[in-house]
Short mmCIF file of C-alpha atoms in Angstrom, two decimals:
data_model
loop_
_atom_site.label_atom_id
_atom_site.label_comp_id
_atom_site.label_asym_id
_atom_site.label_seq_id
_atom_site.Cartn_x
_atom_site.Cartn_y
_atom_site.Cartn_z
CA MET W 1 70.22 -23.78 37.19
CA SER W 2 71.42 -27.44 37.20
CA GLU W 3 72.89 -26.98 40.69
CA GLU W 4 69.50 -25.72 41.98
CA LYS W 5 67.72 -28.70 40.42
CA ASN W 6 70.25 -31.09 42.02
CA LYS W 7 69.85 -29.33 45.35
CA VAL W 8 66.10 -29.75 45.26
CA THR W 9 66.49 -33.38 44.28
CA ASN W 10 68.97 -34.09 47.13
CA GLU W 11 66.66 -32.41 49.65
CA GLU W 12 63.75 -34.49 48.43
CA LYS W 13 65.84 -37.68 48.74
CA LYS W 14 66.89 -36.82 52.28
CA ALA W 15 63.30 -36.13 53.25
CA GLU W 16 62.19 -39.42 51.81
CA GLU W 17 64.92 -41.30 53.63
CA SER W 18 63.98 -39.64 56.94
CA GLY W 19 60.28 -40.35 56.40
CA ALA W 20 59.32 -36.62 56.43
CA PRO W 21 56.58 -35.41 54.05
CA VAL W 22 57.83 -34.10 50.78
CA ILE W 23 56.57 -30.68 49.63
CA LYS W 24 57.12 -30.25 45.89
CA ALA W 25 57.08 -26.88 44.14
CA VAL W 26 54.11 -26.62 41.76
CA LYS W 27 54.27 -24.29 38.76
CA PRO W 28 51.05 -22.39 37.89
CA GLU W 29 49.17 -23.83 34.95
CA PRO W 30 48.95 -21.50 31.90
CA VAL W 31 45.54 -19.84 31.45
CA THR W 32 43.54 -21.43 28.68
CA ILE W 33 42.33 -18.60 26.45
CA GLU W 34 39.49 -18.99 23.95
CA GLY W 35 41.47 -20.52 21.15
CA GLY W 36 44.11 -17.85 21.57
CA GLU W 37 41.64 -15.18 20.43
CA VAL W 38 42.29 -12.90 23.41
CA HIS W 39 46.03 -13.16 22.87
CA ALA W 40 45.60 -12.56 19.14
CA ILE W 41 43.43 -9.47 19.59
CA LEU W 42 45.74 -7.93 22.17
CA SER W 43 48.77 -8.65 20.00
CA LYS W 44 46.97 -7.05 17.04
CA TYR W 45 46.75 -3.81 18.99
CA GLY W 46 50.37 -3.75 20.05
CA ALA W 47 50.33 -5.49 23.46
CA ASN W 48 53.48 -7.50 24.30
CA GLN W 49 53.47 -10.67 26.38
CA GLU W 50 53.91 -8.81 29.66
CA ILE W 51 50.88 -6.59 28.98
CA ILE W 52 48.85 -9.58 27.83
CA ASP W 53 49.67 -11.44 31.06
CA LYS W 54 48.50 -8.45 33.12
CA ILE W 55 45.24 -8.13 31.23
CA VAL W 56 44.51 -11.86 31.31
CA ASN W 57 45.74 -12.73 34.78
CA ASP W 58 45.45 -9.51 36.79
CA LEU W 59 42.30 -8.10 35.14
CA GLY W 60 40.71 -11.54 34.56
CA ALA W 61 39.99 -11.09 30.85
CA GLU W 62 40.15 -14.79 29.97
CA SER W 63 37.45 -14.62 27.27
CA ILE W 64 36.39 -12.29 24.50
CA ASP W 65 33.31 -11.20 26.46
CA GLU W 66 35.42 -10.37 29.50
CA LEU W 67 37.93 -8.50 27.36
CA ALA W 68 35.08 -6.50 25.78
CA SER W 69 33.84 -5.53 29.25
CA LEU W 70 37.07 -3.66 30.08
CA GLU W 71 37.28 0.11 29.86
CA VAL W 72 39.98 2.00 28.00
CA SER W 73 41.42 3.13 31.31
CA ASP W 74 41.76 -0.52 32.42
CA LEU W 75 43.76 -1.35 29.31
CA THR W 76 46.03 1.70 29.52
CA GLY W 77 46.60 0.93 33.20
CA ALA W 78 47.91 -2.48 32.15
CA GLY W 79 50.34 -0.82 29.75
CA MET W 80 48.47 -0.55 26.44
CA LYS W 81 48.83 2.63 24.45
CA LEU W 82 45.79 4.89 24.57
CA ALA W 83 45.05 5.01 20.83
CA LYS W 84 45.38 1.24 20.49
CA ALA W 85 43.14 0.64 23.49
CA LYS W 86 40.42 2.92 22.09
CA LYS W 87 40.47 1.21 18.69
CA MET W 88 40.27 -2.24 20.25
CA VAL W 89 37.38 -1.30 22.52
CA ALA W 90 35.53 0.16 19.51
CA GLU W 91 36.05 -3.00 17.45
CA LEU W 92 34.90 -5.31 20.22
CA GLY W 93 31.82 -3.14 20.79
CA ALA W 94 30.89 -3.31 17.09
CA GLN W 95 31.30 -7.07 17.05
CA GLU W 96 29.07 -7.39 20.11
CA GLN W 97 26.29 -5.40 18.43
CA GLU W 98 26.48 -7.54 15.30
CA SER W 99 26.23 -10.71 17.35
CA GLU W 100 23.08 -9.58 19.16
CA PRO W 101 19.96 -11.36 17.91
CA LYS W 102 17.88 -9.15 15.62
CA VAL W 103 14.11 -9.04 15.70
CA THR W 104 12.98 -9.89 12.22
CA ALA W 105 9.52 -9.72 10.81
CA PRO W 106 7.80 -13.01 10.30
CA VAL W 107 7.56 -14.10 6.72
CA VAL W 108 4.14 -13.09 5.48
CA ASP W 109 2.70 -13.72 2.03
CA GLU W 110 1.46 -10.30 0.92
CA ARG W 111 -1.02 -11.97 -1.42
CA ILE W 112 -2.68 -13.63 1.57
CA VAL W 113 -2.85 -10.30 3.41
CA GLN W 114 -4.30 -8.70 0.29
CA ARG W 115 -7.04 -11.33 0.07
CA GLN W 116 -7.80 -10.81 3.75
CA PHE W 117 -8.05 -7.08 3.12
CA GLU W 118 -10.42 -7.58 0.20
CA ALA W 119 -12.64 -9.78 2.35
CA LEU W 120 -13.11 -6.93 4.85
CA LEU W 121 -14.40 -4.40 2.32
CA PRO W 122 -17.91 -4.62 0.92
CA SER W 123 -18.18 -6.17 -2.54
CA ILE W 124 -19.67 -4.23 -5.42
CA PRO W 125 -22.42 -5.72 -7.59
CA ASN W 126 -21.80 -6.59 -11.21
CA ASP W 127 -23.52 -4.66 -13.98
CA ASP W 128 -26.54 -6.97 -14.11
CA SER W 129 -27.13 -6.82 -10.35
CA TRP W 130 -26.72 -3.05 -10.31
CA MET W 131 -29.09 -2.60 -13.23
CA ASN W 132 -31.68 -4.83 -11.55
CA ALA W 133 -31.43 -2.71 -8.40
CA LEU W 134 -32.26 0.39 -10.45
CA LYS W 135 -35.11 -1.34 -12.25
CA SER W 136 -36.64 -2.62 -9.01
CA GLY W 137 -37.06 0.88 -7.63
CA GLY W 138 -33.57 1.59 -6.29
CA ILE W 139 -33.83 5.12 -7.70
CA LEU W 140 -36.61 5.98 -5.28
CA LYS W 141 -34.10 6.45 -2.46
CA VAL W 142 -30.37 6.93 -1.95
CA ASP W 143 -28.85 3.47 -1.56
CA ASP W 144 -25.84 1.54 -2.83
CA SER W 145 -27.13 1.53 -6.40
CA SER W 146 -27.41 5.33 -6.26
CA TYR W 147 -23.89 5.71 -4.91
CA ILE W 148 -22.58 3.52 -7.71
CA ALA W 149 -24.57 5.49 -10.27
CA ALA W 150 -23.12 8.80 -9.04
CA ILE W 151 -19.51 7.54 -9.13
CA ARG W 152 -19.95 6.03 -12.59
CA ALA W 153 -21.49 9.23 -13.90
CA ALA W 154 -18.74 11.33 -12.30
CA LEU W 155 -15.92 9.25 -13.74
CA ALA W 156 -17.58 9.11 -17.16
CA ASP W 157 -17.74 12.90 -17.17
CA LEU W 158 -14.13 13.25 -16.03
CA ALA W 159 -12.85 10.84 -18.69
CA GLY W 160 -14.98 12.31 -21.46
CA LEU W 161 -16.91 9.08 -21.93
CA TYR W 162 -20.12 10.93 -22.82
CA ASP W 163 -18.37 12.50 -25.83
CA VAL W 164 -17.28 9.13 -27.21
CA PRO W 165 -20.45 8.27 -29.24
CA GLU W 166 -20.34 11.54 -31.16
CA LYS W 167 -16.60 11.25 -31.80
CA LEU W 168 -16.94 7.63 -32.89
CA ALA W 169 -19.86 8.39 -35.23
CA LYS W 170 -17.84 11.16 -36.91
CA ALA W 171 -14.75 8.93 -37.19
CA MET W 172 -16.79 6.09 -38.71
CA GLU W 173 -18.42 8.41 -41.25
CA GLN W 174 -15.08 9.97 -42.16
CA TYR W 175 -13.42 6.57 -42.63
CA ALA W 176 -16.33 5.39 -44.82
CA ASP W 177 -15.86 8.45 -47.00
CA GLU W 178 -12.10 7.87 -47.24
CA THR W 179 -12.51 4.22 -48.22
CA GLU W 180 -15.59 4.86 -50.35
CA GLU W 181 -17.47 2.18 -48.41
CA GLN W 182 -20.90 2.13 -46.81
CA VAL W 183 -21.08 2.90 -43.09
CA ASP W 184 -21.69 0.01 -40.74
CA PRO W 185 -25.18 -0.28 -39.14
CA THR W 186 -23.47 0.45 -35.80
CA PHE W 187 -23.11 4.01 -37.03
CA TYR W 188 -26.85 4.49 -36.94
CA ALA W 189 -27.14 2.90 -33.53
CA LEU W 190 -24.54 5.35 -32.19
CA ARG W 191 -26.29 8.28 -33.82
CA LYS W 192 -29.59 7.15 -32.31
CA SER W 193 -28.06 7.07 -28.85
CA LEU W 194 -27.05 10.71 -29.33
CA ILE W 195 -30.43 12.12 -30.26
CA ARG W 196 -32.81 9.89 -28.31
CA ARG W 197 -32.30 8.33 -24.91
CA ASN W 198 -34.86 5.91 -23.54
CA TYR W 199 -34.72 5.14 -19.83
CA GLY W 200 -37.86 3.09 -19.65
CA GLU W 201 -35.94 0.19 -18.07
CA ILE W 202 -34.84 2.13 -15.01
CA PHE W 203 -37.75 4.57 -14.64
CA ALA W 204 -40.55 2.01 -14.79
CA ALA W 205 -40.93 2.14 -11.00
CA ILE W 206 -41.98 5.82 -11.05
CA ASP W 207 -45.24 6.65 -12.77
CA GLY W 208 -44.93 9.57 -15.17
CA LEU W 209 -41.12 9.58 -15.31
CA ASP W 210 -39.55 8.94 -18.72
CA GLY W 211 -36.51 9.84 -20.75
CA SER W 212 -37.80 13.30 -21.66
CA PHE W 213 -37.29 14.37 -18.05
CA ILE W 214 -33.51 13.98 -18.29
CA THR W 215 -32.84 17.23 -20.14
CA GLU W 216 -29.44 18.63 -21.05
CA SER W 217 -29.78 21.38 -18.46
CA ARG W 218 -30.44 18.82 -15.71
CA ARG W 219 -27.38 16.87 -16.85
CA ARG W 220 -25.18 19.95 -16.71
CA GLU W 221 -26.49 20.88 -13.27
CA PHE W 222 -25.83 17.42 -11.91
CA LEU W 223 -22.28 17.31 -13.36
CA SER W 224 -21.60 20.73 -11.85
CA ARG W 225 -22.51 19.35 -8.41
CA ILE W 226 -20.20 16.40 -9.03
CA ARG W 227 -17.24 18.61 -9.93
CA THR W 228 -17.63 21.16 -7.14
CA THR W 229 -18.92 18.95 -4.31
CA LEU W 230 -18.30 15.23 -4.80
CA TRP W 231 -14.79 15.08 -6.27
CA PRO W 232 -13.22 17.31 -3.59
CA ALA W 233 -14.85 15.22 -0.84
CA ILE W 234 -13.58 11.96 -2.36
CA VAL W 235 -10.02 13.23 -2.77
CA ASP W 236 -9.99 14.78 0.72
CA SER W 237 -11.18 11.49 2.20
CA TYR W 238 -8.09 9.76 0.81
CA ARG W 239 -5.81 12.51 2.08
CA SER W 240 -7.18 11.89 5.59
CA LEU W 241 -6.86 8.15 5.13
CA ASP W 242 -3.28 8.42 3.90
CA SER W 243 -2.35 10.72 6.81
CA TRP W 244 -3.76 8.18 9.29
CA TYR W 245 -1.97 5.27 7.65
CA GLN W 246 1.41 7.02 7.41
CA ALA W 247 1.21 7.80 11.14
CA PHE W 248 0.56 4.10 11.74
CA ARG W 249 3.37 3.08 9.40
CA ALA W 250 5.87 5.43 11.07
CA ALA W 251 5.78 3.23 14.18
CA TYR W 252 7.50 0.46 12.20
CA THR W 253 11.05 0.85 10.92
CA ASP W 254 10.63 -2.19 8.71
CA PRO W 255 7.62 -2.08 6.32
CA SER W 256 7.43 -5.87 6.38
CA MET W 257 6.79 -5.68 10.14
CA LEU W 258 3.72 -3.57 9.46
CA ILE W 259 2.49 -6.03 6.84
CA ALA W 260 3.05 -8.87 9.29
CA ALA W 261 1.20 -6.99 12.04
CA LEU W 262 -1.73 -6.29 9.77
CA GLY W 263 -1.78 -9.87 8.54
CA GLY W 264 -1.63 -11.19 12.09
CA GLY W 265 -4.25 -8.69 13.19
CA LEU W 266 -6.65 -9.98 10.60
CA ALA W 267 -6.20 -13.43 12.09
CA GLY W 268 -6.81 -12.09 15.58
CA ALA W 269 -3.26 -11.34 16.75
CA GLY W 270 -0.37 -9.01 16.11
CA MET W 271 -2.11 -5.63 15.95
CA SER W 272 -1.34 -5.11 19.64
CA MET W 273 2.35 -4.75 18.77
CA VAL W 274 1.76 -1.03 18.11
CA ALA W 275 -1.41 0.84 18.95
CA PRO W 276 -2.91 2.29 15.74
CA PRO W 277 -3.63 6.02 15.58
CA ASP W 278 -7.06 7.33 16.53
CA ALA W 279 -9.47 6.81 13.62
CA SER W 280 -11.88 9.61 14.56
CA GLN W 281 -10.53 11.76 11.72
CA LEU W 282 -11.50 9.01 9.28
CA HIS W 283 -15.04 8.85 10.60
CA ASP W 284 -15.22 12.63 10.22
CA ALA W 285 -13.99 12.34 6.62
CA GLY W 286 -16.58 9.63 6.00
CA ASP W 287 -19.34 11.88 7.31
CA VAL W 288 -18.18 14.69 5.03
CA LEU W 289 -18.23 12.30 2.08
CA VAL W 290 -21.76 11.12 2.87
CA ASP W 291 -22.94 14.73 3.20
CA ALA W 292 -21.37 15.59 -0.15
CA ILE W 293 -23.15 12.70 -1.86
CA ASN W 294 -26.46 13.71 -0.30
CA ARG W 295 -26.02 17.28 -1.58
CA VAL W 296 -25.33 15.92 -5.06
CA PHE W 297 -28.54 13.89 -4.88
CA ARG W 298 -30.77 16.73 -3.71
CA GLY W 299 -33.88 17.36 -5.75
CA THR W 300 -33.90 15.09 -8.81
CA GLY W 301 -30.23 14.15 -8.48
CA VAL W 302 -30.96 10.47 -7.85
CA GLN W 303 -32.89 10.10 -11.10
CA VAL W 304 -30.38 12.10 -13.15
CA ALA W 305 -27.50 10.07 -11.69
CA ALA W 306 -29.26 6.82 -12.60
CA ALA W 307 -29.85 8.01 -16.16
CA MET W 308 -26.29 9.21 -16.69
CA ALA W 309 -24.81 6.06 -15.17
CA TYR W 310 -27.07 4.05 -17.47
CA ASP W 311 -25.72 6.01 -20.45
CA ALA W 312 -22.14 5.44 -19.31
CA ASN W 313 -22.77 1.72 -19.01
CA MET W 314 -24.22 1.54 -22.52
CA ILE W 315 -21.29 3.48 -24.00
CA ARG W 316 -18.82 1.23 -22.19
CA ASN W 317 -20.52 -1.85 -23.61
CA THR W 318 -20.39 -0.33 -27.09
CA LEU W 319 -16.65 0.21 -26.79
CA GLU W 320 -16.21 -3.50 -26.04
CA LYS W 321 -17.56 -4.56 -29.45
CA PRO W 322 -14.70 -6.36 -31.24
CA GLY W 323 -15.41 -5.01 -34.73
CA LEU W 324 -15.59 -1.34 -33.73
CA PRO W 325 -11.89 -0.41 -34.24
CA ALA W 326 -11.97 -1.63 -37.84
CA MET W 327 -14.89 0.73 -38.57
CA VAL W 328 -12.61 3.72 -37.92
CA GLY W 329 -9.61 2.19 -39.69
CA VAL W 330 -7.44 0.99 -36.78
CA LYS W 331 -6.40 -2.41 -35.45
CA ASN W 332 -7.37 -2.35 -31.78
CA ARG W 333 -9.33 -0.54 -29.11
CA GLU W 334 -6.37 1.49 -27.79
CA LEU W 335 -5.63 2.92 -31.24
CA MET W 336 -9.32 3.66 -31.71
CA LEU W 337 -9.46 5.68 -28.47
CA LYS W 338 -6.30 7.48 -29.48
CA LYS W 339 -7.66 8.30 -32.93
CA ILE W 340 -10.84 9.92 -31.61
CA LYS W 341 -8.73 11.85 -29.07
CA THR W 342 -10.50 10.85 -25.89
CA ASP W 343 -9.16 10.64 -22.34
CA VAL W 344 -10.83 7.27 -21.84
CA SER W 345 -7.94 4.87 -21.19
CA SER W 346 -7.70 1.11 -21.58
CA ASN W 347 -7.83 0.69 -17.77
CA TYR W 348 -11.04 2.69 -17.44
CA ILE W 349 -13.10 -0.25 -16.19
CA ARG W 350 -10.56 -1.16 -13.51
CA LEU W 351 -10.35 2.47 -12.36
CA GLU W 352 -14.15 2.65 -12.20
CA GLN W 353 -14.42 -0.55 -10.17
CA ASN W 354 -11.74 0.54 -7.70
CA LEU W 355 -13.26 3.99 -7.28
CA VAL W 356 -16.78 2.63 -6.79
CA LYS W 357 -15.55 0.13 -4.20
CA TYR W 358 -13.51 2.81 -2.42
CA VAL W 359 -16.42 5.24 -2.07
CA LEU W 360 -18.89 2.50 -1.19
CA SER W 361 -16.50 1.23 1.51
CA PHE W 362 -15.85 4.68 2.95
CA VAL W 363 -19.51 5.65 3.26
CA LYS W 364 -20.05 2.48 5.31
CA HIS W 365 -17.45 3.54 7.91
CA ASP W 366 -19.99 3.66 10.76
CA ALA W 367 -20.88 0.01 10.24
CA VAL W 368 -17.30 -1.11 11.01
CA THR W 369 -16.88 -2.66 14.46
CA SER W 370 -14.04 -1.55 16.72
CA ASP W 371 -12.28 -4.93 16.69
CA VAL W 372 -11.53 -4.69 12.95
CA GLU W 373 -11.55 -0.91 12.53
CA SER W 374 -7.80 -0.54 12.00
CA GLN W 375 -7.62 -3.45 9.58
CA TYR W 376 -10.64 -2.16 7.68
CA PHE W 377 -9.14 1.29 7.14
CA ALA W 378 -5.76 -0.23 6.27
CA ALA W 379 -7.53 -2.34 3.64
CA LEU W 380 -9.33 0.75 2.37
CA TRP W 381 -6.02 2.62 2.17
CA GLN W 382 -4.47 -0.24 0.21
CA LEU W 383 -7.39 -0.09 -2.23
CA GLY W 384 -6.90 3.66 -2.51
CA THR W 385 -3.27 3.21 -3.61
CA GLN W 386 -4.59 1.49 -6.74
CA ILE W 387 -6.45 4.65 -7.80
CA ASN W 388 -4.59 7.28 -9.81
CA TRP W 389 -5.49 10.30 -7.69
CA SER W 390 -3.35 12.62 -9.81
CA GLU W 391 -5.72 11.98 -12.73
CA LEU W 392 -8.77 12.59 -10.58
CA ASN W 393 -7.39 15.66 -8.84
CA GLY W 394 -5.12 17.07 -11.52
CA ASP W 395 -1.97 17.08 -9.37
CA GLU W 396 0.66 14.80 -7.85
CA SER W 397 -0.33 13.34 -4.50
CA GLY W 398 3.00 11.81 -3.53
CA ILE W 399 1.33 8.78 -1.97
CA ASN W 400 3.44 5.79 -0.92
CA GLY W 401 2.33 2.18 -0.94
CA MET W 402 2.40 -0.34 1.89
CA THR W 403 6.06 -1.26 1.31
CA GLY W 404 7.10 2.38 1.28
CA LYS W 405 7.42 2.68 -2.49
CA ARG W 406 5.86 5.62 -4.28
CA VAL W 407 2.70 4.61 -6.11
CA LEU W 408 1.76 8.00 -7.59
#
C-alpha cells in the first residue's frame, strides 16, 4: 500500500516538473443519511454494511421516506431476508400513517350550541300568560293554549296528579287523628276542590258554559282519547325524529364533528359538510300528530281540556305550598309524595315543560323554512332526549344523546 502511494506521488511530481496537468484520484464522498436513521433501521432488521450500501446507493434510499417507498421485493433483491424485509416495511407504513395530519373537529362549546338550539324552537308561555289566553277566549278555537292544555291534562292523568287532592286530604285527616290535633284549614280547601269545581275564569267568554258542564263522564271520555290517540302519536313522532337524527349522525365517525357541524350550521356554515337526510318523514309525523290532537279536540274536547288543565295547574300550585308536608307528618315534598303513594315525581314540572315545548314545536313543523330545517329538527331531537319516553310509553326506547351516550 505504501509503495502504491509513493508511486502515485512520484508520478505527480514528474508531471509537475514536466508542466503536464495533474489528474488526482478523487474518492467518493460518503452519503449523508438522515441522522443515521436509515442505517439504524436497516441494521435493526439484520442488514449488514454491504446490504445497507446497496439499498442506499444502488436503490437511492437516502431518507426515511425513500426507504418507506421500497417494496419487499426491492429489499430482498438487495440481500435482506424476506421476513425481516416484511416487518420493516410494515413498521415504516404504520409510522407513515401516524404522521399523517388528522382532521379534527373544531372545538365547539356545547352550551353555545344548546342555546342556539333553544332559540330556534318556539317558546312556551308561563302559567299567567297561558291562563290569560284561556280567559280571553282561547278555548273557542284550537290554538297554542289548547295544545298546552291537552298536554298538561294528559301528563296529569298519566302521573296520577288528579288523584293527589283526595290522597292528600285523607293523609292530612289521618295524621290529625294520630296526633290528636285539629286539621289545617288547607284540608277544607282540598276537600272543596274535590266536590266543586268552578271554571268561571276560563269559561267567561262563552255564554251559558259553566263548571257544571264538565261532568265526570266527559272527563273520562276525554282522557280515553288522550290515551288511545294522543300518546301514541307523540311517542311515534319521536321515534321518527330519532330515526332521522341517527341517520344524520351515522355520517360522522366523531360525535364532536356533528356538534361542530350543527353549531356552524346555525351560524350559517358547516352544515354542507354532510347532506342531512330527507326530512319528509318528519313532516309526515308532524301531520299525524296534528291530526291526533284535532281528533282529541273534537266535539267539546277543547273545553274539557281547558278545564282539566286548569285543575292540574291548581293542584300543582297546591303542592308547592311550603307547609303542606308537615300537615301529613313528613319533612319535605318528596317524602309527602312518597307517603301518599303517587307517581308524581319531583321533576314533574320540568317534564311537563319539556313535553309541552316538544309537542308545540313539532306541530309547527310546516312553519320551518328550508334553510334552518335540519337545525330545527336537530334542536327538537335534542329537546326530546330530555324527556323520559320510557315513563310515557311504558318501555325502554334505547335512545342515544348527541354525544352517542345512552340517555334512556
